[in-house]
mmCIF file of C-alpha atoms and ligand atoms in Angstrom:
data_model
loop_
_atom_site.group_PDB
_atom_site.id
_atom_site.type_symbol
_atom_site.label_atom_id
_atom_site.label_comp_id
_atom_site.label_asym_id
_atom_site.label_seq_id
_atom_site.Cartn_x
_atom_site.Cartn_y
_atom_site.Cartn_z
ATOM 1 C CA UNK G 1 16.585 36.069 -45.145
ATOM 2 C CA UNK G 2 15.737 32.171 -44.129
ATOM 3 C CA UNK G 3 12.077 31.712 -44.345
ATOM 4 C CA UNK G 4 11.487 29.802 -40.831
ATOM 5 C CA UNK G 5 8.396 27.566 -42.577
ATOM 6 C CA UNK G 6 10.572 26.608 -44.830
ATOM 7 C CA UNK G 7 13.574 25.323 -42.218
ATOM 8 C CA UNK G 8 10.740 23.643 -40.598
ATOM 9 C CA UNK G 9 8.392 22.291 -42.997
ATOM 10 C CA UNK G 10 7.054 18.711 -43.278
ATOM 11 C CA UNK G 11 9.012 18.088 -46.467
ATOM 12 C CA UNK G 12 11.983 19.001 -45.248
ATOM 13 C CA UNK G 13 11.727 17.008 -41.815
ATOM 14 C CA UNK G 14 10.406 13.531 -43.644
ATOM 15 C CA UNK G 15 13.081 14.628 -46.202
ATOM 16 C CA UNK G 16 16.481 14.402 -43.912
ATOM 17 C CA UNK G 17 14.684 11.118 -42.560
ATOM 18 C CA UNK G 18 14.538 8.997 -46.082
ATOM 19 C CA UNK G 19 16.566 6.521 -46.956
ATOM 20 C CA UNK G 20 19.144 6.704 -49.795
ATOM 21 C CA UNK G 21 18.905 3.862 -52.137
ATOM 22 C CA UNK G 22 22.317 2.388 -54.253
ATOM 23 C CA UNK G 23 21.260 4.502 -56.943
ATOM 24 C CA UNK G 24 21.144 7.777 -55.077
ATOM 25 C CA UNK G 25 17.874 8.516 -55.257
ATOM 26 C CA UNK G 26 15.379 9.000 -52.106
ATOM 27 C CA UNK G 27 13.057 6.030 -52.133
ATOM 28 C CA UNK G 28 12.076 3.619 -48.654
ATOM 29 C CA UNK G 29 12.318 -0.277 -48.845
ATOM 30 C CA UNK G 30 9.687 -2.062 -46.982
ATOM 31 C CA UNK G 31 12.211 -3.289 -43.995
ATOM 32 C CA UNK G 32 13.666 0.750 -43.511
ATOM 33 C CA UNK G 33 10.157 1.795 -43.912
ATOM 34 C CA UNK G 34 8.633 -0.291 -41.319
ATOM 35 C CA UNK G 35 11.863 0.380 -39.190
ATOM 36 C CA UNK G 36 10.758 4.049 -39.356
ATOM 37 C CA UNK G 37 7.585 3.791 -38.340
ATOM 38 C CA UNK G 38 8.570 1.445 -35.339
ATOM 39 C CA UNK G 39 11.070 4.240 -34.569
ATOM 40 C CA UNK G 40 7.883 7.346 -35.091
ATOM 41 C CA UNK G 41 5.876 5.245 -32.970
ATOM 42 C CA UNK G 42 8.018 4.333 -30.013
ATOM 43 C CA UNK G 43 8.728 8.214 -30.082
ATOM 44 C CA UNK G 44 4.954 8.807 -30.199
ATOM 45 C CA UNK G 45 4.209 6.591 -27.543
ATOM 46 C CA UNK G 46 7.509 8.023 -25.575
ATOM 47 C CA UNK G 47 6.289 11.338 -25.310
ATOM 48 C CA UNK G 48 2.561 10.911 -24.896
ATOM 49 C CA UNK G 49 3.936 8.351 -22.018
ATOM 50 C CA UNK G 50 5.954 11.480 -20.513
ATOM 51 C CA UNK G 51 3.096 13.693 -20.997
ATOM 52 C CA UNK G 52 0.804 11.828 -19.036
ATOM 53 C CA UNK G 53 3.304 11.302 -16.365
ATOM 54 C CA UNK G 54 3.645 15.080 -16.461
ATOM 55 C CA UNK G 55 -0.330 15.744 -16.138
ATOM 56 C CA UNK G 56 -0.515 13.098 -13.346
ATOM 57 C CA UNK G 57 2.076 14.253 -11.274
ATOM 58 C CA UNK G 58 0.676 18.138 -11.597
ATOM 59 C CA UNK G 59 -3.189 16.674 -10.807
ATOM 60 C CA UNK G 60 -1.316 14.939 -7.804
ATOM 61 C CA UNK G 61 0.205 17.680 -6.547
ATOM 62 C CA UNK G 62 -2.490 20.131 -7.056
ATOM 63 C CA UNK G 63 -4.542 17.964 -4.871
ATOM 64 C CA UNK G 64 -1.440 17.560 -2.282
ATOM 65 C CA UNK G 65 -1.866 21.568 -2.083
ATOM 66 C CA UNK G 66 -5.696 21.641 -1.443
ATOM 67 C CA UNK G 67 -5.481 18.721 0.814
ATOM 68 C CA UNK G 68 -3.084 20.968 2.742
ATOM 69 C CA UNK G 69 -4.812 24.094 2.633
ATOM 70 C CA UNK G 70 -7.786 22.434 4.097
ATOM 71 C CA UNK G 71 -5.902 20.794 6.800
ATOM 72 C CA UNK G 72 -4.481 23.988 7.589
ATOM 73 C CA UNK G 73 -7.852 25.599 7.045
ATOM 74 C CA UNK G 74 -9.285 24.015 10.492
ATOM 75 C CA UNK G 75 -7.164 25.933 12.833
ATOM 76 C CA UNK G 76 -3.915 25.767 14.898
ATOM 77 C CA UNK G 77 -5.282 23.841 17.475
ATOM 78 C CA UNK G 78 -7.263 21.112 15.841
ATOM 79 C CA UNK G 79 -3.948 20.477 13.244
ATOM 80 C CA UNK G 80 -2.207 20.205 16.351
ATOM 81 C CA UNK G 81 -3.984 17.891 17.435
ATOM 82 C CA UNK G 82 -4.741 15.626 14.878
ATOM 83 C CA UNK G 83 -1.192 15.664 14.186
ATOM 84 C CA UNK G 84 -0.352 15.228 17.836
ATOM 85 C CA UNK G 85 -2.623 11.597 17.261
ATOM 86 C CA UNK G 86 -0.900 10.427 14.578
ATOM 87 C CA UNK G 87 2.819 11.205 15.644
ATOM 88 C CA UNK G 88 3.804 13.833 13.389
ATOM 89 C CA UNK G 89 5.309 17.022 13.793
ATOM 90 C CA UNK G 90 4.183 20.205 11.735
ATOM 91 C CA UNK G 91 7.697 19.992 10.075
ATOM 92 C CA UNK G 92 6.771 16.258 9.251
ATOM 93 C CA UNK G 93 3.558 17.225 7.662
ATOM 94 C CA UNK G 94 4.921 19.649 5.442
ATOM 95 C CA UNK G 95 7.359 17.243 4.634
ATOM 96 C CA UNK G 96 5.056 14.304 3.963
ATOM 97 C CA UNK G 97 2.855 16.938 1.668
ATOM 98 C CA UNK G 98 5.409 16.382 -0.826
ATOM 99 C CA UNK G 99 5.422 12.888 -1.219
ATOM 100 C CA UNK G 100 3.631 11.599 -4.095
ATOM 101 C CA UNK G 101 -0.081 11.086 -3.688
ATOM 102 C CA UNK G 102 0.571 12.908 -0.191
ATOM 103 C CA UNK G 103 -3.683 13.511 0.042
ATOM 104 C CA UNK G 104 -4.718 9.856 -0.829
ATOM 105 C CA UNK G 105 -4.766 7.299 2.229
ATOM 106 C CA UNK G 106 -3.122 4.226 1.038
ATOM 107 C CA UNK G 107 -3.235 2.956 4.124
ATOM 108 C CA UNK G 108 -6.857 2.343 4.054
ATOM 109 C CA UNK G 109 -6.435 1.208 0.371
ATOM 110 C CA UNK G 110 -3.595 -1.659 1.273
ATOM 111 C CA UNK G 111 -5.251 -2.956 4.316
ATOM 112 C CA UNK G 112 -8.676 -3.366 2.084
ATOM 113 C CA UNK G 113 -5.881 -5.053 -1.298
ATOM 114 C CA UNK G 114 -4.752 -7.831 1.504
ATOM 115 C CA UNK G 115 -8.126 -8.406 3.069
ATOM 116 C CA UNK G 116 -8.079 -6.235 6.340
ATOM 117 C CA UNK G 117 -10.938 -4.015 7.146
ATOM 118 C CA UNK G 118 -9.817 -0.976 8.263
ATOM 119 C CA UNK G 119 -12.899 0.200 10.313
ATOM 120 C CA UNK G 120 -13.085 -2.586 12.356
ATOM 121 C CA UNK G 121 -12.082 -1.773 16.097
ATOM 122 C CA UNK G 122 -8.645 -4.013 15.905
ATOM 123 C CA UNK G 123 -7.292 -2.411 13.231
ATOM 124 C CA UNK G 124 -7.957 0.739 14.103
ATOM 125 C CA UNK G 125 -6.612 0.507 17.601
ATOM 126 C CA UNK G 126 -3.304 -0.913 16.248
ATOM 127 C CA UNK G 127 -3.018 1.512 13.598
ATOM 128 C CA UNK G 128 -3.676 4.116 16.389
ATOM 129 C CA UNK G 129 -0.881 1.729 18.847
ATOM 130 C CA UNK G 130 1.743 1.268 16.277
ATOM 131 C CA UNK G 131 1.723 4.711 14.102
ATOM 132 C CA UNK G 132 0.742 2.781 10.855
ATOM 133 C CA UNK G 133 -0.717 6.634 9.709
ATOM 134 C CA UNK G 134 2.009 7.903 10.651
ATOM 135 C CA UNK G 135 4.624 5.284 9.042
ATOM 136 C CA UNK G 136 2.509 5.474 5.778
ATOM 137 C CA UNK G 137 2.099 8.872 5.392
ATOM 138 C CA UNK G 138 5.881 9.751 5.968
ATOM 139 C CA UNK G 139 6.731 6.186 3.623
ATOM 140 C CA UNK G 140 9.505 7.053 0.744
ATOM 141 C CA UNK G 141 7.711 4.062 -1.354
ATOM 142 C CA UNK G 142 4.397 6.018 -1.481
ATOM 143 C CA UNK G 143 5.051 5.581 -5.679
ATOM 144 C CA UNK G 144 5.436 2.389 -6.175
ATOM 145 C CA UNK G 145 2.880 1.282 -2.834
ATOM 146 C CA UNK G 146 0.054 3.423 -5.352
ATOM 147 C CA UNK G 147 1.371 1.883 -8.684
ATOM 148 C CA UNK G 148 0.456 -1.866 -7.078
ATOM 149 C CA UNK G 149 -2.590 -0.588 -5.745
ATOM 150 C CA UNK G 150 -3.844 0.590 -9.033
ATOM 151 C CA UNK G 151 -2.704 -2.143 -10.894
ATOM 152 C CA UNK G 152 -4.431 -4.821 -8.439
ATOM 153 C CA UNK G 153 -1.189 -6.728 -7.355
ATOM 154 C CA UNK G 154 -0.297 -4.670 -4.015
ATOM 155 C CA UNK G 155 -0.851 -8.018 -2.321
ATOM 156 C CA UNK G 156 1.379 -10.284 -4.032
ATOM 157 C CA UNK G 157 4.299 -7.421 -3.411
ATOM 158 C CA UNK G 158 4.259 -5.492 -0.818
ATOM 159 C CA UNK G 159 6.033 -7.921 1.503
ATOM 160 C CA UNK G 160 9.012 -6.541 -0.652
ATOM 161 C CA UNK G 161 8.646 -2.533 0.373
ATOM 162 C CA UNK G 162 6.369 -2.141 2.891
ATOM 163 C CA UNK G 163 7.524 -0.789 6.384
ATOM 164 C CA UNK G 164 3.564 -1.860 7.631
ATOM 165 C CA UNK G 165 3.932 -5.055 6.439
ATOM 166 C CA UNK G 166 4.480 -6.424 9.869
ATOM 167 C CA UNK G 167 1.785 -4.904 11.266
ATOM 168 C CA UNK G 168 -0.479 -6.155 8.598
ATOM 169 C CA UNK G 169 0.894 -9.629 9.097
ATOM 170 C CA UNK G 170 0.056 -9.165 12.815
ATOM 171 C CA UNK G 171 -3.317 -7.864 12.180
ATOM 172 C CA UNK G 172 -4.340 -11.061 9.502
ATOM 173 C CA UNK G 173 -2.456 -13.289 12.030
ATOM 174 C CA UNK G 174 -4.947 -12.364 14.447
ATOM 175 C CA UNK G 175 -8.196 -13.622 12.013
ATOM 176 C CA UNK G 176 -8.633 -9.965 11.079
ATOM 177 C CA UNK G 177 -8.769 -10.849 7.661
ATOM 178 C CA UNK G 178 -12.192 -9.558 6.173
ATOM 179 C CA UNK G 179 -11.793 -12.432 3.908
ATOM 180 C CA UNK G 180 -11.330 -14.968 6.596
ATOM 181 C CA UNK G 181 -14.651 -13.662 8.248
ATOM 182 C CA UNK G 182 -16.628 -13.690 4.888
ATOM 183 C CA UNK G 183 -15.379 -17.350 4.466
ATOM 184 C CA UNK G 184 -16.269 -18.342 8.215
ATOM 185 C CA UNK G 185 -19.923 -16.158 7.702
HETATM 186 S S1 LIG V 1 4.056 0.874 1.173
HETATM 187 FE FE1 LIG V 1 2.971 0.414 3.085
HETATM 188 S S2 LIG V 1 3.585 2.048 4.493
HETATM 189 FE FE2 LIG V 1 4.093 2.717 2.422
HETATM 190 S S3 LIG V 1 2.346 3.913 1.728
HETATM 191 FE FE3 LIG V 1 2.025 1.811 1.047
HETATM 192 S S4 LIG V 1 0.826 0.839 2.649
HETATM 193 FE FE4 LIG V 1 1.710 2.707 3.499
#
């Protein structure tokens, strides 16, 4: 009978991974050796890199669930009409609940990255107007739109991928920049 510890012990797997010198026997130069442990650590950081991907997207949609069940939560009526505001259907909303990082509100998030304060009457009356909710929370670039928000660059990119980005052009075109008003204050 195969003893499974031994198929699968640590000798055995550093073993079939040694180099074979000219003279047959199992010894490691210094460039193969180094080679091997570039090799073990671009693995490492591989599959710690797709294991954190994994755990993030879970988190993400664990939260896209509760967000849900608390929307749903405040009754037929009141969905209906908050949804009715924004220009969705239910159908959209469950739809949209599956996009990635479907409970955060990036559209609060990339008004604030290019300098537009989204409390201030204006911008809430054209986001109201125009359906910028409504465009972001249905928006297939919801992944990358978060990726440039978290890494601090959303502003110098999202000219490239943004369906609001001519509404946000509008808005700052209008001197509803936050940061032209702190540098006028
Ligand atoms: S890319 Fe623009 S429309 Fe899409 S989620 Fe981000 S801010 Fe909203």
């Amino acid at each position: 009978m195969i003893d499974p510890s031994a198929v699968f012990s640590k000798e055995r797997f550093y073993a079939s991974r040694s180099p074979i010198d000219v003279e047959g026997g199992r010894t490691s130069s210094a460039a193969s050796g180094k080679r091997g442990f570039h090799m073990a650590g671009s693995l490492i950081s591989d599959t710690v890199g797709a294991l954190q991907s994994a755990i993030a997207l879970l988190a993400d949609r664990r939260r896209s669930r509760a967000t849900r069940r608390e929307f749903l939560a405040l009754g037929a009526d009141e969905c209906t009409g908050i949804l009715d505001n924004i220009g969705l259907t239910r159908s959209d909303f469950d739809d949209a609940m599956r996009l990635p990082y479907a409970s955060e509100d990036m559209l609060s998030l990339a008004m604030l990255s290019i300098g537009i304060d989204p409390d201030r009457f204006e911008s809430r009356k054209m986001a109201r107007n125009r359906f910028m909710s409504r465009t972001c929370i249905t928006c297939p670039h919801r992944r990358q739109c978060h990726d440039h928000l978290a890494a601090f660059d959303f502003e110098s990119h999202y000219q490239d991928f943004c369906p609001n980005r001519d509404n946000f052009a509008e808005l700052l075109g209008e001197g509803h920049s936050t940061l032209s008003a702190a540098k006028s204050s």
